Structure formats: C-alpha cells, structure tokens
Short mmCIF file of C-alpha atoms in Angstrom, two decimals:
data_model
loop_
_atom_site.label_atom_id
_atom_site.label_comp_id
_atom_site.label_asym_id
_atom_site.label_seq_id
_atom_site.Cartn_x
_atom_site.Cartn_y
_atom_site.Cartn_z
CA MET A 3 -48.10 35.26 32.44
CA LYS A 4 -47.24 31.94 31.05
CA ILE A 5 -45.08 29.11 33.79
CA SER A 6 -42.78 26.45 32.60
CA ILE A 7 -40.33 24.42 34.76
CA VAL A 8 -38.01 22.45 32.86
CA MET A 9 -35.54 19.60 34.22
CA ALA A 10 -32.90 16.92 32.54
CA THR A 11 -33.40 13.59 33.81
CA TYR A 12 -31.03 10.92 33.87
CA ASN A 13 -31.23 7.56 36.18
CA GLY A 14 -33.58 9.97 38.69
CA SER A 15 -35.97 7.33 40.27
CA LYS A 16 -34.55 7.36 43.60
CA TYR A 17 -35.36 11.12 44.49
CA LEU A 18 -37.92 11.74 41.21
CA GLN A 19 -41.03 11.54 42.76
CA GLU A 20 -40.44 13.84 45.97
CA GLN A 21 -39.54 16.44 43.77
CA LEU A 22 -42.47 15.82 41.23
CA ASN A 23 -44.44 16.01 44.10
CA SER A 24 -43.43 19.54 45.37
CA PHE A 25 -44.44 20.74 42.40
CA LEU A 26 -48.14 19.52 42.48
CA LEU A 27 -47.68 21.57 46.46
CA GLN A 28 -46.94 25.17 44.52
CA THR A 29 -49.03 27.74 45.70
CA ARG A 30 -48.62 29.32 41.98
CA LEU A 31 -49.01 25.90 39.55
CA PRO A 32 -46.85 25.82 36.42
CA HIS A 33 -48.91 25.72 32.94
CA GLU A 34 -46.37 22.80 32.03
CA LEU A 35 -43.29 20.77 32.83
CA VAL A 36 -40.72 19.87 30.15
CA VAL A 37 -38.97 16.80 30.84
CA SER A 38 -35.83 15.53 29.34
CA ASP A 39 -34.40 12.24 29.99
CA ASP A 40 -31.25 11.23 28.74
CA ALA A 41 -31.55 7.76 28.04
CA SER A 42 -32.17 6.62 31.69
CA LYS A 43 -32.15 2.32 32.55
CA ASP A 44 -34.10 2.72 35.65
CA ASP A 45 -37.86 3.83 36.00
CA THR A 46 -37.60 6.92 35.75
CA CYS A 47 -39.78 7.71 32.47
CA LYS A 48 -42.20 5.32 34.08
CA ILE A 49 -42.45 7.36 36.81
CA ILE A 50 -42.81 10.97 34.94
CA GLU A 51 -45.58 8.71 32.61
CA GLU A 52 -47.49 7.84 35.53
CA PHE A 53 -47.08 11.26 37.09
CA SER A 54 -48.51 13.18 33.74
CA VAL A 55 -51.88 11.04 34.28
CA ASN A 56 -53.65 12.97 37.49
CA ALA A 57 -50.60 16.81 37.11
CA PRO A 58 -52.42 19.66 37.03
CA PHE A 59 -50.92 20.62 34.07
CA ASP A 60 -49.05 19.78 31.18
CA VAL A 61 -46.13 17.19 31.53
CA ARG A 62 -43.71 16.71 28.06
CA LEU A 63 -41.35 13.71 28.40
CA ILE A 64 -38.74 14.02 25.57
CA ARG A 65 -36.70 10.78 25.62
CA ASN A 66 -33.27 10.82 23.83
CA ARG A 67 -32.05 7.67 23.04
CA GLU A 68 -28.63 7.80 23.11
CA ASN A 69 -27.15 9.61 26.34
CA SER A 70 -26.17 13.51 25.31
CA GLY A 71 -24.73 14.59 28.35
CA TYR A 72 -26.50 16.88 31.05
CA SER A 73 -25.76 19.80 29.30
CA ALA A 74 -26.92 19.15 26.10
CA ASN A 75 -29.55 17.51 27.93
CA PHE A 76 -30.90 20.65 29.87
CA ASN A 77 -30.64 22.69 26.25
CA LYS A 78 -33.22 20.16 25.04
CA ALA A 79 -36.15 20.85 27.41
CA LEU A 80 -34.77 24.47 27.60
CA LEU A 81 -35.72 24.45 24.08
CA GLU A 82 -38.76 22.49 23.94
CA SER A 83 -40.56 24.95 26.89
CA LYS A 84 -42.94 27.50 25.64
CA GLY A 85 -43.26 29.28 28.99
CA ASP A 86 -43.43 33.42 29.50
CA LEU A 87 -41.07 32.31 32.56
CA VAL A 88 -39.01 29.15 33.07
CA PHE A 89 -38.08 27.74 35.88
CA LEU A 90 -35.21 25.26 35.88
CA SER A 91 -34.99 22.07 38.03
CA ASP A 92 -32.48 19.22 38.79
CA GLN A 93 -34.45 16.05 39.30
CA ASP A 94 -33.15 14.86 43.22
CA ASP A 95 -34.13 18.44 44.89
CA VAL A 96 -37.42 19.38 46.40
CA TRP A 97 -39.35 22.85 46.01
CA PHE A 98 -41.02 25.06 48.95
CA SER A 99 -44.01 25.33 48.41
CA ASP A 100 -44.15 29.26 47.57
CA LYS A 101 -41.16 29.01 44.95
CA ILE A 102 -42.87 29.68 41.90
CA GLU A 103 -45.78 32.21 43.64
CA HIS A 104 -42.54 34.58 45.33
CA MET A 105 -40.73 34.23 42.30
CA LEU A 106 -43.13 35.23 40.09
CA SER A 107 -43.71 38.40 41.88
CA ARG A 108 -40.05 39.36 42.25
CA VAL A 109 -40.41 38.77 38.40
CA LEU A 110 -43.39 41.34 38.00
CA ASP A 111 -42.01 43.78 40.82
CA ASN A 112 -38.99 43.72 38.10
CA PRO A 113 -39.80 44.16 34.06
CA ASP A 114 -36.70 45.13 33.31
CA THR A 115 -34.61 42.03 34.76
CA LEU A 116 -34.78 38.98 32.97
CA LEU A 117 -32.51 36.35 34.77
CA PHE A 118 -33.25 35.73 38.75
CA MET A 119 -32.13 33.44 40.94
CA ASN A 120 -33.04 31.99 44.80
CA ASP A 121 -31.22 30.94 47.34
CA ALA A 122 -31.43 27.08 48.21
CA GLN A 123 -30.66 25.04 51.42
CA PHE A 124 -28.53 22.13 52.09
CA THR A 125 -29.29 18.59 53.08
CA ASN A 126 -28.26 15.50 53.12
CA GLU A 127 -29.41 12.35 51.20
CA ALA A 128 -32.42 11.91 53.57
CA LEU A 129 -33.32 15.20 53.11
CA VAL A 130 -32.43 16.37 56.15
CA PRO A 131 -31.21 19.97 56.50
CA VAL A 132 -27.89 21.31 57.19
CA ASN A 133 -26.66 24.69 58.61
CA ILE A 134 -25.44 26.73 55.21
CA THR A 135 -27.12 27.63 52.70
CA LYS A 136 -25.60 27.54 48.55
CA LEU A 137 -24.96 31.11 48.55
CA GLY A 138 -23.75 31.34 52.98
CA GLN A 139 -21.42 28.78 51.62
CA ILE A 140 -20.17 31.11 48.96
CA ARG A 141 -20.25 34.17 51.24
CA SER A 142 -18.20 32.54 53.95
CA ALA A 143 -15.51 31.16 51.35
CA GLY A 144 -15.14 35.73 50.96
CA LEU A 145 -16.49 34.96 46.91
CA SER A 146 -18.45 37.56 45.61
CA ASP A 147 -22.40 36.80 44.14
CA THR A 148 -21.01 36.32 40.73
CA SER A 149 -19.39 32.75 41.77
CA PHE A 150 -23.23 32.03 42.18
CA VAL A 151 -23.85 29.63 39.27
CA MET A 152 -26.69 27.31 39.92
CA GLY A 153 -29.16 25.83 37.52
CA CYS A 154 -31.35 24.78 39.61
CA CYS A 155 -32.17 27.76 41.33
CA ILE A 156 -32.64 30.15 38.34
CA CYS A 157 -35.79 31.17 36.59
CA VAL A 158 -35.11 32.98 33.04
CA ARG A 159 -37.78 35.48 31.13
CA ARG A 160 -37.87 34.34 26.96
CA GLU A 161 -36.64 37.21 26.13
CA LEU A 162 -33.29 35.71 27.05
CA LEU A 163 -33.94 32.37 26.33
CA ASN A 164 -34.63 33.92 22.66
CA ILE A 165 -31.14 34.92 22.97
CA CYS A 166 -29.22 31.77 24.61
CA LEU A 167 -31.11 29.49 22.96
CA PRO A 168 -29.42 26.81 21.15
CA ILE A 169 -26.69 26.80 24.15
CA PRO A 170 -23.33 26.19 22.43
CA ASP A 171 -22.39 22.45 23.00
CA ASP A 172 -18.65 23.81 23.55
CA PHE A 173 -19.47 25.89 26.15
CA GLY A 174 -19.67 23.23 28.61
CA SER A 175 -22.75 24.27 31.05
CA HIS A 176 -26.35 25.74 30.69
CA ASP A 177 -26.18 27.61 33.95
CA GLY A 178 -22.88 29.00 33.36
CA TRP A 179 -24.49 29.85 29.65
CA LEU A 180 -26.98 31.49 31.35
CA VAL A 181 -25.93 33.64 33.78
CA ARG A 182 -22.86 34.93 31.91
CA PHE A 183 -25.35 36.55 29.97
CA GLY A 184 -27.75 37.40 32.96
CA ILE A 185 -24.74 38.97 35.08
CA GLY A 186 -22.82 40.31 31.34
CA LEU A 187 -25.99 41.99 30.28
CA ASN A 188 -26.63 43.49 34.14
CA THR A 189 -30.06 41.64 34.05
CA ARG A 190 -29.75 39.34 37.11
CA ILE A 191 -31.13 39.62 40.42
CA ILE A 192 -30.38 37.17 43.45
CA ASP A 193 -33.16 36.51 45.66
CA LYS A 194 -31.52 35.49 49.46
CA LYS A 195 -35.17 34.04 50.15
CA VAL A 196 -34.16 29.66 50.72
CA LEU A 197 -36.94 28.35 48.61
CA GLN A 198 -35.86 24.62 48.08
CA TYR A 199 -33.70 22.04 48.87
CA TYR A 200 -30.70 21.01 47.49
CA ARG A 201 -29.85 17.50 48.39
CA ARG A 202 -26.53 16.12 48.02
CA HIS A 203 -25.92 12.44 47.67
CA SER A 204 -23.06 10.20 45.95
CA SER A 205 -24.36 10.95 42.90
CA ASN A 206 -24.88 14.63 42.40
CA THR A 207 -23.45 15.32 39.37
CA SER A 208 -21.81 18.22 40.66
CA ASN A 209 -18.86 17.89 42.72
CA VAL A 210 -17.40 21.50 42.79
CA ILE A 211 -16.37 22.62 46.69
CA PHE A 212 -18.89 24.97 46.99
CA ASN A 213 -21.52 22.35 46.45
CA ASN A 214 -20.08 21.23 49.52
CA PRO A 215 -22.54 20.85 52.52
CA GLN A 216 -19.74 21.48 55.21
CA ARG A 217 -19.02 25.06 55.88
CA ILE A 218 -16.14 26.52 54.15
CA SER A 219 -13.91 29.34 54.32
CA TYR A 220 -11.55 31.34 52.17
CA LEU A 221 -8.74 29.10 53.73
CA ASP A 222 -10.45 25.96 52.03
CA LEU A 223 -9.79 27.51 48.71
CA PHE A 224 -6.33 27.47 49.04
CA PRO A 225 -5.98 23.48 47.36
CA TYR A 226 -7.86 24.43 44.92
CA TYR A 227 -6.41 28.29 44.02
CA PHE A 228 -2.79 25.90 44.13
CA LYS A 229 -4.00 23.22 41.64
CA VAL A 230 -5.71 26.22 39.53
CA ILE A 231 -2.45 28.22 39.17
CA PHE A 232 0.33 25.31 39.64
CA GLY A 233 -1.03 21.98 38.06
CA SER A 234 -0.94 20.39 34.63
CA ASN A 235 -4.57 21.65 33.68
CA SER A 236 -3.93 25.11 34.66
CA HIS A 237 -3.25 26.24 30.95
CA GLU A 238 -5.64 24.31 29.52
CA GLU A 239 -8.39 25.67 31.98
CA GLU A 240 -7.59 28.89 30.38
CA LYS A 241 -7.64 28.19 27.04
CA SER A 242 -11.64 26.98 27.96
CA ARG A 243 -11.81 30.30 29.49
CA ILE A 244 -10.76 31.74 25.51
CA LEU A 245 -12.95 29.62 23.84
CA LYS A 246 -15.80 30.70 26.36
CA ASN A 247 -15.25 33.99 25.64
CA LYS A 248 -15.24 33.73 21.99
CA LEU A 249 -18.43 31.56 21.72
CA ILE A 250 -20.66 34.32 23.88
CA LEU A 251 -18.97 36.73 21.63
CA SER A 252 -20.15 35.05 18.85
CA ARG A 253 -23.76 34.82 20.00
CA LEU A 254 -23.96 37.97 20.82
CA ASP A 255 -22.53 39.92 17.26
CA LEU A 256 -25.35 37.54 16.29
CA VAL A 257 -28.33 38.72 18.22
CA LEU A 258 -27.28 42.46 17.24
CA ALA A 259 -27.05 41.46 13.56
CA LYS A 260 -30.55 40.27 14.43
CA ARG A 261 -31.19 43.81 16.52
CA SER A 262 -32.84 42.46 18.67
CA ILE A 263 -35.53 43.97 21.29
CA LEU A 264 -33.36 43.97 23.97
CA ASP A 265 -31.26 46.91 24.32
CA THR A 266 -28.88 47.62 22.57
CA LYS A 267 -26.57 49.60 24.26
CA ARG A 268 -26.86 46.74 27.25
CA LEU A 269 -25.99 44.02 24.43
CA LEU A 270 -22.79 46.55 23.22
CA GLU A 271 -21.34 47.00 26.72
CA PHE A 272 -21.42 43.25 27.54
CA ARG A 273 -19.78 42.64 23.68
CA GLU A 274 -17.09 45.19 25.11
CA SER A 275 -16.37 43.45 28.67
CA THR A 276 -16.12 40.30 26.77
CA VAL A 277 -13.23 41.25 24.48
CA LYS A 278 -11.28 43.01 26.91
CA GLU A 279 -11.61 39.78 28.80
CA LEU A 280 -10.75 37.67 25.34
CA PHE A 281 -7.39 40.12 25.13
CA PHE A 282 -6.48 39.49 28.28
CA LEU A 283 -6.71 35.93 28.30
CA GLU A 284 -5.33 35.54 25.14
CA LYS A 285 -1.72 38.26 25.75
CA HIS A 286 -1.55 36.55 29.22
CA LEU A 287 -1.79 33.06 28.11
CA LYS A 288 1.01 34.02 25.92
CA ILE A 289 2.97 35.12 28.22
CA ARG A 290 2.99 31.88 29.64
CA THR A 291 4.79 30.45 26.83
CA ARG A 292 7.81 33.03 26.53
CA PRO A 293 11.43 32.51 28.40
CA PHE A 294 11.41 32.56 32.13
CA LEU A 295 13.49 35.97 31.59
CA PRO A 296 11.34 37.78 28.66
CA ARG A 297 8.56 36.81 30.42
CA LEU A 298 9.59 38.15 33.63
CA PHE A 299 10.22 41.30 32.26
CA GLN A 300 6.75 41.13 30.91
CA VAL A 301 5.25 40.55 33.63
CA THR A 302 6.42 43.45 34.93
CA CYS A 303 5.24 45.07 32.08
CA SER A 304 1.92 44.51 32.55
CA PHE A 305 2.13 45.00 36.48
CA VAL A 306 3.36 48.37 36.02
CA VAL A 307 0.28 49.17 33.47
CA GLY A 308 -2.34 47.80 35.89
CA ASP A 309 -3.28 44.37 34.15
CA TYR A 310 -3.09 42.54 37.68
CA PHE A 311 -5.52 44.52 39.31
CA SER A 312 -8.35 43.53 37.06
CA ILE A 313 -10.00 40.12 36.47
CA ARG A 314 -8.33 37.56 38.30
CA GLY A 315 -5.36 39.52 40.04
CA PHE A 316 -3.12 38.07 42.00
CA ARG A 317 -3.78 34.70 40.75
CA VAL A 318 -2.71 35.31 36.96
CA LEU A 319 -0.09 37.21 38.38
CA LEU A 320 1.10 34.06 39.32
CA GLN A 321 0.07 31.84 36.39
CA ASP A 322 2.26 34.44 34.28
CA ILE A 323 5.72 33.91 36.47
CA VAL A 324 5.05 30.23 36.58
CA GLY A 325 4.53 29.81 32.67
CA GLU A 326 3.91 26.52 31.09
#
C-alpha cells in the first residue's frame, strides 16, 4: 500500500523542521510527502527544499504564486498526492514515531472503512504537553465524537478521495468536507490512541473553543451557544449549513451518476439523510422570517410533530422562537 503525507504550509518556518524530522523518525516511512505552499514570505520553501535532498522518500513542493487560503491550499496538495492511503499533516505539529505504522495496521484490519482518525495531545508553543487531548476536550464538554473534525488527525483511503476531490471552494473547510463524508457514509473509525503533539501558539489558524488547550466543560459552551442563537450572524450560519448540504448533495448525485465502485446503498442512505437535513434547515430558516404570532404557531406545530427532537433540537427551537 502506497502511503502519502500531504501538508499545506504558509509562513511555517518557525516549527516546520520539527514536524519534518518527525516524518524521518517514523517506524513505517511514507512513499511521498506532498507540500503545497501558499506563497510564504519566510524560509518555509527553503526548509522543504533542503529537507528533500536527503529525505528517504519523494518530496514534492507546489508553490502557489498567490495566497489561496488554508482549505484551498490543502485541496491542491491532496489533488497532487498519489498514495493509496493519505495522511494529512499540519506544519507545526510533531508526530509520534509509530503514527503511520499504527494507523496502517488499523487500515489493514478494517478493509471496508475509508477514513481514520487518531487522538492528539495538546501542547504549548514550546511543545510541552498539557493535560488534555483533543478527544478528551470534546468529551469533557459533553459533545459527541461527531464534533471531532481535525484534519491533522486524518488518514484517508484513495477510494474516498476519489469521491471527495476536488473539495468545493464554497464549503469552507477541507477537513469538515472529508469528515462529513466519512460520517455520512458510515465509514469513519476514531482510534483513541494519541499519536501526535498538537501545538497551540499565537499563529494557529484554528481558534475554535474545542482547540483551547485548557480543559473545558459544557458550561463553557454556554457563551458560544448564546452567540449562535442570539448573535447577529446566527442566520448567516444557518444559510452556510444549507449551502454545505447542497454542495454535498450535488457531489453525491455526481458520484451516483458515475456509478461509483463504493457501496451504492451507503451513498443513497447518505443522500437521503442530507436531503432530510436540508429540508429541515430550509423549513426552520423560513419559520424565523414570519411575524411573531404565526411563527409561534409554526413552532408549536413543529414541536408536536417532533422536529425539535432531532438534529440540533433545543438550540433550533430557541432560534425559531427568537426569529430574525
């Protein structure tokens, strides 16, 4: 099985060498490293070029003339990869030496699964571990594993990439797209083993609450949900979810039309669930535009038929009552 590592870089010279060195220490080396650089202005490309001279595997560097953004940059690297199994990597983490070997064993033991994820240990800027992992953070907040969307912890089979690539620019996140397909097709496995350090520093691109290196609880989520429900951008977020579902639906229709080698039953089930969620989102976004009394009547009807016992439940109920 040919193994690729793909990495998206941008002004990453401060921590990049440590991550590259961790690739060299793998007990199972990759066949290639594909790096897409997003017009860095520091020594990032120089570090990669020097690394490629003596690396025991192929190293390919793609230089973007203009900055395309984090997700689009990863998309380019993924499109250039050739491996049967592709690992996604951030530029500032450090992998444990057995990451590839361990995940490869999980892949070989689960031939019908297409997307795999491992846990990661939070560290500070100096790579000193703190007492929390990414999965631990999600679970301490009372959230389900569906919230575990972390590109640097993903390895994915070529069969899924053949469906997912290219990633639509409008979707917003490369890892969210891949994980959504992994979950939707019921083909994701999460390995609880910690296989890398996840460095947090002032230049990190991701600053969502779940990436806080200090342990959080469900109480810490209240300000976040308050902002989601009552904030001025709450309806824009719902419109974004609608757009994402439409993009997924469009890709599924394209794949089904081509008669993918993937299990058609799983594709159709994913399509059905996407259609249901899209209908739900559009229905409730429309409810919020109604005057208060008609809106309250529709909310009551939706409650009676059980609308608020699915998907995001109580949060959607509050948003519907508040309206625009």
